[in-house]
Coordinates of C-alpha atoms in Angstrom, one line a residue:
X277 CA -39.4 33.9 17.4
X278 CA -41.8 31.7 15.3
X279 CA -40.6 28.7 13.3
X280 CA -41.4 30.4 10.0
X281 CA -39.4 33.5 10.9
X282 CA -36.4 31.5 12.1
X283 CA -36.4 29.5 8.9
X284 CA -36.6 32.7 6.9
X285 CA -33.7 34.3 8.8
X286 CA -31.6 31.2 8.3
X287 CA -32.4 31.1 4.6
X288 CA -31.6 34.8 4.2
X289 CA -28.1 34.3 5.6
X290 CA -27.5 31.3 3.3
X291 CA -28.5 33.4 0.4
X292 CA -26.2 36.3 1.4
X293 CA -23.2 33.9 1.6
X294 CA -24.1 32.3 -1.7
X295 CA -24.4 35.6 -3.5
X296 CA -21.2 37.0 -2.0
X297 CA -19.2 33.8 -3.0
X298 CA -20.1 34.3 -6.7
X299 CA -20.5 30.6 -7.1
X300 CA -23.6 29.1 -8.8
X301 CA -26.0 26.7 -7.2
X302 CA -24.7 23.9 -9.5
X303 CA -21.0 24.4 -8.5
X304 CA -21.9 24.6 -4.8
X305 CA -24.2 21.6 -4.9
X306 CA -21.5 19.6 -6.7
X307 CA -18.9 20.4 -4.0
X308 CA -21.5 19.7 -1.2
X309 CA -22.5 16.3 -2.8
X310 CA -26.2 17.2 -3.0
X311 CA -28.7 18.0 -5.7
X312 CA -29.0 21.6 -7.0
X313 CA -32.8 21.6 -6.2
X314 CA -32.1 20.6 -2.5
X315 CA -29.6 23.5 -2.1
X316 CA -32.0 25.9 -3.8
X317 CA -34.8 24.9 -1.3
X318 CA -32.4 25.5 1.6
X319 CA -31.5 29.0 0.4
X320 CA -35.2 29.9 -0.4
X321 CA -36.4 28.8 3.0
X322 CA -38.6 26.0 1.7
X323 CA -36.6 23.4 3.7
X324 CA -34.3 23.3 6.7
X325 CA -31.4 20.8 6.8
X326 CA -31.7 18.1 9.5
X327 CA -27.9 18.1 10.0
X328 CA -25.6 21.1 10.5
X329 CA -22.6 19.5 8.7
X330 CA -23.7 20.4 5.2
X331 CA -24.5 23.9 6.4
X332 CA -21.0 24.4 7.8
X333 CA -19.4 23.0 4.6
X334 CA -21.6 25.4 2.6
X335 CA -20.5 28.4 4.7
X336 CA -16.8 27.5 4.5
X337 CA -17.0 27.1 0.7
X338 CA -18.5 30.6 0.6
X339 CA -15.6 31.9 2.8
X340 CA -17.8 32.8 5.8
X341 CA -16.0 34.6 8.6
X342 CA -15.8 33.1 12.1
X343 CA -18.6 35.5 13.3
X344 CA -20.8 34.5 10.4
X345 CA -20.3 30.8 11.2
X346 CA -21.4 31.4 14.8
X347 CA -24.5 33.4 13.6
X348 CA -25.3 30.8 11.0
X349 CA -25.2 28.0 13.6
X350 CA -27.5 30.0 15.9
X351 CA -30.0 30.6 13.1
X352 CA -29.9 26.9 12.1
X353 CA -30.6 25.8 15.7
X354 CA -33.7 28.1 15.9
X355 CA -34.9 27.0 12.4
X356 CA -34.4 23.3 13.2
X357 CA -36.3 23.7 16.5
X358 CA -39.1 25.3 14.6
X359 CA -39.2 22.5 12.1
X360 CA -39.3 19.9 14.9
X361 CA -42.1 21.8 16.7
X362 CA -44.1 22.0 13.5
X363 CA -43.7 18.3 12.9
X364 CA -44.6 17.3 16.5
X365 CA -47.6 19.7 16.5
X366 CA -49.1 18.0 13.4
X367 CA -48.6 14.6 14.8
X368 CA -50.2 15.5 18.1
X369 CA -53.2 16.9 16.3
X370 CA -53.8 13.6 14.5
X371 CA -53.0 11.3 17.4
X372 CA -56.0 9.7 19.2
X373 CA -56.8 10.8 22.7
X374 CA -56.2 8.2 25.4
X375 CA -58.8 7.8 28.1
X376 CA -57.0 7.7 31.5
X377 CA -59.9 5.7 33.0
X378 CA -59.2 2.7 30.8
X379 CA -55.7 2.3 32.3
X380 CA -55.8 -0.1 35.2
X381 CA -54.4 1.0 38.5
X382 CA -51.4 -0.9 39.7
X383 CA -50.7 -1.1 43.4
X384 CA -47.2 -0.9 44.9
X385 CA -47.6 -4.3 46.3
X386 CA -48.1 -5.7 42.9
X387 CA -45.1 -4.1 41.4
X388 CA -42.7 -4.5 44.3
X389 CA -43.7 -7.6 46.3
X390 CA -42.3 -8.0 49.8
X391 CA -39.5 -10.4 50.2
X392 CA -40.9 -11.8 53.5
X393 CA -44.3 -11.4 55.1
X394 CA -44.8 -12.0 58.8
X395 CA -48.1 -13.7 58.4
X396 CA -50.4 -15.1 55.7
X397 CA -54.1 -14.3 55.7
X398 CA -55.3 -17.6 54.3
X399 CA -54.0 -20.8 52.7
X400 CA -55.3 -19.6 49.3
X401 CA -53.3 -16.4 49.7
X402 CA -50.2 -18.4 50.6
X403 CA -50.6 -20.6 47.6
X404 CA -50.7 -17.5 45.4
X405 CA -48.0 -15.5 47.1
X406 CA -45.4 -18.2 47.6
X407 CA -44.5 -18.9 44.0
X408 CA -44.4 -15.2 43.2
X409 CA -41.8 -14.6 45.9
X410 CA -39.7 -17.6 44.9
X411 CA -39.7 -16.9 41.2
X412 CA -37.1 -14.1 41.3
X413 CA -34.7 -16.4 43.2
X414 CA -35.1 -19.1 40.5
X415 CA -34.6 -16.5 37.7
X416 CA -31.5 -15.2 39.5
X417 CA -30.0 -18.7 39.8
X418 CA -30.8 -19.5 36.2
X419 CA -29.2 -16.3 35.1
X420 CA -26.0 -17.0 37.0
X421 CA -25.8 -20.5 35.6
X422 CA -26.3 -19.2 32.0
X423 CA -23.6 -16.6 32.5
X424 CA -21.1 -19.3 33.7
X425 CA -21.9 -21.5 30.6
X426 CA -21.6 -18.6 28.2
X427 CA -18.4 -17.5 29.7
X428 CA -16.9 -21.0 29.2
X429 CA -18.1 -21.1 25.6
X430 CA -16.6 -17.6 24.9
X431 CA -13.3 -18.7 26.4
X432 CA -13.2 -21.8 24.2
X433 CA -13.9 -19.8 21.1
X434 CA -11.3 -17.1 21.9
X435 CA -8.5 -19.5 22.6
X436 CA -8.5 -22.4 20.1
X437 CA -7.1 -25.7 21.2
X438 CA -3.3 -25.9 20.7
X439 CA -2.9 -22.3 19.7
X440 CA -1.3 -19.3 21.3
X441 CA -3.1 -16.2 22.3
X442 CA -2.0 -14.4 19.1
X443 CA -3.1 -17.2 16.9
X444 CA -6.5 -17.1 18.7
X445 CA -6.9 -13.4 18.0
X446 CA -6.0 -14.0 14.3
X447 CA -8.6 -16.7 14.1
X448 CA -11.3 -14.4 15.5
X449 CA -10.4 -11.7 13.0
X450 CA -10.4 -14.1 10.0
X451 CA -13.7 -15.6 10.9
X452 CA -15.3 -12.1 11.2
X453 CA -14.6 -11.4 7.5
X454 CA -15.3 -7.7 8.0
X455 CA -13.8 -5.2 5.6
X456 CA -13.0 -2.3 7.9
X457 CA -11.3 -1.4 11.1
X458 CA -11.9 1.1 13.8
X459 CA -11.6 4.7 13.0
X460 CA -8.3 6.2 14.0
X461 CA -6.3 3.0 13.9
X462 CA -4.7 3.7 10.6
X463 CA -4.5 1.4 7.6
X464 CA -3.0 -1.4 9.5
X465 CA -6.0 -2.3 11.6
X466 CA -8.5 -2.2 8.8
X467 CA -7.3 -4.6 6.3
X468 CA -6.5 -7.7 8.4
X469 CA -9.5 -9.7 7.0
X470 CA -8.0 -9.5 3.5
X471 CA -5.2 -11.7 4.5
X472 CA -7.5 -14.4 5.8
X473 CA -10.1 -14.1 3.0
X474 CA -7.8 -13.9 0.0
X475 CA -5.4 -16.7 0.9
X476 CA -7.1 -19.6 2.7
X477 CA -5.0 -22.6 3.5
X478 CA -1.6 -20.9 3.7
X479 CA 1.2 -22.2 5.9
X480 CA 1.4 -21.0 9.5
X481 CA 4.8 -19.3 9.0
X482 CA 3.6 -17.2 6.1
X483 CA 0.4 -16.4 8.0
X484 CA 2.3 -15.1 11.0
X485 CA 4.6 -12.9 8.8
X486 CA 1.6 -11.5 6.9
X487 CA -0.2 -10.9 10.1
X488 CA 2.6 -8.8 11.5
X489 CA 2.5 -6.7 8.3
X490 CA -1.2 -6.4 8.4
X491 CA -1.4 -5.4 12.0
X492 CA 1.5 -3.0 11.2
X493 CA 3.4 -3.1 14.4
X494 CA 4.3 0.5 14.9
X495 CA 2.0 1.5 12.0
X496 CA 0.1 4.0 14.0
X497 CA 3.3 6.0 14.5
X498 CA 3.8 6.1 10.7
X499 CA 1.3 8.9 10.4
X500 CA 2.9 11.5 8.1
X501 CA 4.7 14.3 9.8
X502 CA 4.6 17.8 8.5
X503 CA 8.1 17.4 7.2
X504 CA 7.1 14.6 4.7
X505 CA 3.4 14.3 4.2
X506 CA 3.5 13.5 0.6
X507 CA 6.3 11.0 0.2
X508 CA 8.9 11.2 -2.4
X509 CA 7.4 9.4 -5.4
X510 CA 4.4 9.8 -7.6
X511 CA 3.0 6.4 -6.9
X512 CA 1.7 4.9 -3.7
X513 CA 0.8 1.5 -2.4
X514 CA -1.9 -1.1 -2.9
X515 CA -0.5 -3.8 -0.7
X516 CA -3.0 -4.0 2.0
X517 CA -0.3 -4.3 4.5
X518 CA -0.6 -0.8 5.8
X519 CA 2.7 -0.8 7.6
X520 CA 4.7 2.4 7.4
X521 CA 8.2 1.5 6.3
X522 CA 10.8 3.9 5.1
X523 CA 12.4 1.3 2.8
X524 CA 9.3 0.6 0.7
X525 CA 9.7 1.1 -3.0
X526 CA 7.9 3.8 -4.8
X527 CA 5.5 1.4 -6.4
X528 CA 4.3 -1.6 -4.4
X529 CA 2.4 -4.4 -5.8
X530 CA -0.4 -6.3 -4.0
X531 CA 0.3 -9.4 -1.9
X532 CA 1.1 -12.6 -3.7
X533 CA -2.3 -13.9 -2.7
X534 CA -4.2 -11.0 -4.4
X535 CA -5.0 -11.2 -8.1
X536 CA -4.6 -7.5 -8.8
X537 CA -2.3 -4.5 -8.1
X538 CA -3.1 -0.8 -7.4
X539 CA -0.7 1.9 -8.4
X540 CA -1.4 5.2 -6.6
X541 CA -0.4 8.7 -7.6
X542 CA -1.3 10.9 -4.6
X543 CA -0.3 14.1 -6.3
X544 CA -2.0 14.0 -9.6
X545 CA -3.5 17.4 -10.6
X546 CA -7.0 17.9 -12.0
X547 CA -5.5 21.1 -13.3
X548 CA -2.8 23.6 -12.1
X549 CA -5.5 26.2 -11.5
X550 CA -7.3 24.1 -8.9
X551 CA -4.2 22.6 -7.1
X552 CA -3.0 24.3 -4.0
X553 CA -0.7 23.3 -1.1
X554 CA -0.3 24.4 2.5
X555 CA 3.3 24.9 3.5
X556 CA 4.7 25.9 6.9
X557 CA 7.3 28.2 5.3
X558 CA 7.4 31.9 4.4
X559 CA 7.2 32.7 0.6
X560 CA 10.9 33.5 0.4
X561 CA 11.8 29.9 1.3
X562 CA 9.5 28.2 -1.2
X563 CA 10.5 27.5 -4.7
X564 CA 8.4 28.2 -7.8
X565 CA 5.4 25.9 -8.6
X566 CA 6.7 22.6 -10.2
X567 CA 5.2 20.9 -13.2
X568 CA 2.8 18.1 -12.2
X569 CA 5.3 15.3 -12.8
X570 CA 7.7 16.9 -10.4
X571 CA 5.1 17.6 -7.7
X572 CA 6.0 14.5 -5.5
X573 CA 9.6 15.7 -5.0
X574 CA 8.6 19.3 -4.5
X575 CA 6.0 18.2 -1.9
X576 CA 8.6 16.1 0.0
X577 CA 11.1 18.9 0.0
X578 CA 8.7 21.6 1.3
X579 CA 6.6 19.4 3.6
X580 CA 3.5 20.5 1.7
X581 CA 0.0 19.3 2.3
X582 CA -2.8 19.4 -0.3
X583 CA -4.9 22.4 0.4
X584 CA -8.7 22.4 0.0
X585 CA -8.7 19.3 -2.2
X586 CA -6.5 16.4 -3.2
X587 CA -6.6 14.6 -6.6
X588 CA -5.7 10.9 -6.7
X589 CA -5.1 8.7 -9.7
X590 CA -5.5 4.9 -9.1
X591 CA -4.5 2.4 -11.7
X592 CA -5.9 -1.0 -11.0
X593 CA -4.7 -4.0 -13.0
X594 CA -5.1 -7.8 -12.8
X595 CA -2.2 -10.1 -12.6
X596 CA -3.5 -12.6 -15.1
X597 CA -6.2 -13.3 -17.7
X598 CA -8.7 -14.1 -15.0
X599 CA -11.2 -11.3 -14.5
X600 CA -11.2 -9.5 -11.1
X601 CA -14.2 -7.6 -10.0
X602 CA -13.5 -4.3 -8.2
X603 CA -16.5 -4.1 -6.0
X604 CA -15.9 -0.6 -4.5
X605 CA -13.8 1.8 -2.5
X606 CA -14.4 2.7 1.2
X607 CA -13.1 5.8 2.9
X608 CA -11.4 5.2 6.3
X609 CA -10.4 8.0 8.6
X610 CA -7.1 8.0 10.4
X611 CA -7.4 11.4 12.0
X612 CA -9.3 14.7 11.9
X613 CA -8.5 17.9 13.6
X614 CA -8.5 21.7 13.0
X615 CA -7.1 22.8 9.6
X616 CA -3.4 23.7 9.3
X617 CA -2.5 27.3 10.1
X618 CA 0.0 27.5 7.2
X619 CA 0.5 29.6 4.1
X620 CA -1.5 28.6 1.1
X621 CA 0.3 28.4 -2.3
X622 CA -1.5 28.2 -5.7
X623 CA 0.1 26.0 -8.4
X624 CA -1.5 27.8 -11.3
X625 CA 0.1 30.9 -12.8
X626 CA -2.3 33.9 -12.6
X627 CA -3.8 34.9 -16.0
X628 CA -2.9 31.6 -17.6
X629 CA -5.9 29.5 -18.5
X630 CA -6.3 25.9 -17.5
X631 CA -8.2 23.1 -19.2
X632 CA -8.3 19.4 -19.6
X633 CA -10.4 16.4 -20.5
X634 CA -13.0 14.8 -18.1
X635 CA -11.8 11.4 -16.8
X636 CA -13.9 8.4 -17.6
X637 CA -14.0 7.1 -14.0
X638 CA -14.3 10.1 -11.8
X639 CA -15.3 10.1 -8.1
X640 CA -15.5 12.7 -5.3
X641 CA -15.1 12.4 -1.5
X642 CA -16.3 15.0 1.0
X643 CA -13.8 14.6 3.8
X644 CA -15.7 17.1 6.1
X645 CA -18.7 14.8 6.2
X646 CA -19.4 12.6 9.2
X647 CA -19.2 9.5 7.1
X648 CA -17.3 10.3 3.9
X649 CA -18.0 8.1 0.9
X650 CA -16.7 7.6 -2.6
X651 CA -19.4 9.1 -4.9
X652 CA -19.3 9.0 -8.7
X653 CA -19.3 12.4 -10.4
X654 CA -22.6 13.3 -12.1
X655 CA -23.0 11.3 -15.3
X656 CA -20.2 8.8 -14.4
X657 CA -20.7 5.1 -13.7
X658 CA -20.4 3.6 -10.3
X659 CA -18.8 0.4 -9.1
X660 CA -18.4 -2.5 -9.7
X661 CA -15.9 -2.6 -12.5
X662 CA -13.9 -5.5 -14.0
X663 CA -10.1 -5.6 -14.6
X664 CA -7.5 -8.1 -15.9
X665 CA -3.9 -8.0 -16.9
X666 CA -4.8 -6.8 -20.4
X667 CA -7.7 -4.6 -19.3
X668 CA -6.7 -2.2 -16.5
X669 CA -8.9 0.6 -15.1
X670 CA -7.9 4.1 -14.0
X671 CA -9.9 5.9 -11.3
X672 CA -9.6 9.6 -10.5
X673 CA -10.7 10.7 -7.1
X674 CA -11.1 14.4 -5.9
X675 CA -11.2 14.6 -2.1
X676 CA -12.1 18.0 -0.7
X677 CA -11.8 19.4 2.8
X678 CA -12.5 22.9 4.2
X679 CA -13.2 22.6 7.9
X680 CA -10.5 20.0 9.0
X681 CA -7.0 18.7 8.5
X682 CA -7.8 15.1 7.6
X683 CA -5.7 12.0 7.5
X684 CA -7.4 9.2 5.5
X685 CA -7.0 6.2 3.2
X686 CA -9.1 3.9 1.0
X687 CA -10.0 0.3 1.1
X688 CA -10.5 -1.5 -2.3
X689 CA -12.8 -4.5 -2.2
X690 CA -12.3 -7.1 -4.8
X691 CA -13.5 -10.6 -5.7
X692 CA -12.4 -13.2 -8.3
X693 CA -14.2 -16.5 -8.5
X694 CA -14.7 -17.9 -5.0
X695 CA -12.0 -15.6 -3.6
X696 CA -12.4 -12.1 -2.2
X697 CA -10.3 -9.6 -0.2
X698 CA -9.6 -6.0 0.7
X699 CA -6.5 -3.9 -0.2
X700 CA -5.4 -0.7 1.6
X701 CA -4.8 2.2 -0.8
X702 CA -2.6 4.9 0.8
X703 CA 0.5 7.0 0.4
X704 CA 3.5 4.7 0.8
X705 CA 2.1 3.1 3.9
X706 CA 1.0 6.4 5.4
X707 CA -2.5 7.9 5.2
X708 CA -3.3 10.6 2.6
X709 CA -3.5 14.1 4.2
X710 CA -5.7 16.9 3.0
X711 CA -6.4 20.2 4.9
X712 CA -8.8 23.0 4.7
X713 CA -7.4 26.4 3.8
X714 CA -10.1 29.0 4.8
X715 CA -8.7 32.2 6.0
X716 CA -5.1 31.3 5.3
X717 CA -2.6 33.8 3.7
X718 CA -2.7 32.9 0.0
X719 CA 0.2 33.4 -2.5
X720 CA 0.6 33.1 -6.3
X721 CA 3.7 33.0 -8.5
X722 CA 3.5 35.3 -11.5
X723 CA 4.4 33.8 -14.9
X724 CA 8.0 34.9 -15.5
X725 CA 8.3 36.3 -12.0
X726 CA 11.0 35.6 -9.5
X727 CA 9.1 35.3 -6.2
X728 CA 5.7 34.6 -4.6
X729 CA 3.3 37.5 -4.2
X730 CA 0.0 37.9 -2.4
X731 CA -2.8 36.2 -4.4
X732 CA -4.8 38.7 -6.4
X733 CA -2.1 41.4 -6.6
X734 CA -0.7 40.3 -10.0
X735 CA -1.6 42.7 -12.8

């Protein structure tokens, strides 16, 4: 199959999925975080995506079946191979030809000199060959000596004089000044630099206590279970500690060293029509949809997980009159696996219209992406922003997932004068959790009804 035919077949299937979904290019492009023109070129066969991730997200948004997903991947592989061949063919046609006669011939003796020779042909040959044979030994000895010296220096840096092993590790983290931790370690491991960068010169006792909180001893085990993924309150945490504790209040403020606080509402709704939850219970055991203000308690009682997308509301406020610059938000992944095989419940009543204003600070996150980022909605401003005690900011974030069950959290980077730091933004010390819902049994609650019914059956 030629590259052109493969690309056309791939584009044809994209077009079929798009038409069947009933969604416009603009809506799909917005959900895929790409321009409308780029998506149009993919569906017309004018271009082939270099990565399969956006193709899979496109297919899942269009409700492709498992068989169609397999066929789409097969066609993309062929189309991408044709694109690569076409590109390499043009480069080969323009590349200069290399004359093999110009390349000098290298003998085995020159590349692999013998360690010892039984005889030397002449004094001149001995004067040439001797240093060549001895040079590798000198290089080897020099390398061993350098390794010993570097090892000693590394040991001296890792264990400062007069400090314990734990203090040495803390020193290394503080010096690094990085803003993020390793994927999969949870909020605790990613915000440790904030403690060092935002409160230099603190006493050792306080430093040790904060370090235990930042490292979150046992924080990895605080990943939300299916029984209580949403917590029991409408506000989350902005402490930067990341430790999962059951006795945390509903609204946590930032550490005393940070000049700002972050109040998180993990179950704000963009509109009831767009909000859905996955619940591992049959319809007969699930109560009717709650109003938005009662959603946190309803979520905690049913063990619900936001389905398809999650809408966050972050209120950021300074602690004093001094201006604090909010430099940005970074997405951190705490876990990603197959989407939950639970029932899907819609919060909006069928036949009842939904509407609402457009937030001033509006961002989106594509959780299915390899490296999710916080992206401003079209027409909205991007970071940095300024806050103070009398001038707070409210950020709305819509995070969508279709292919995975994702545990994630945010890191807020701030600076004020010569100070800077990072705060973890999560759900009461636990990561947020959002799961795809493709192919799951869907239910709706008729207005004035008494029970859940299959979605689309309400007259």
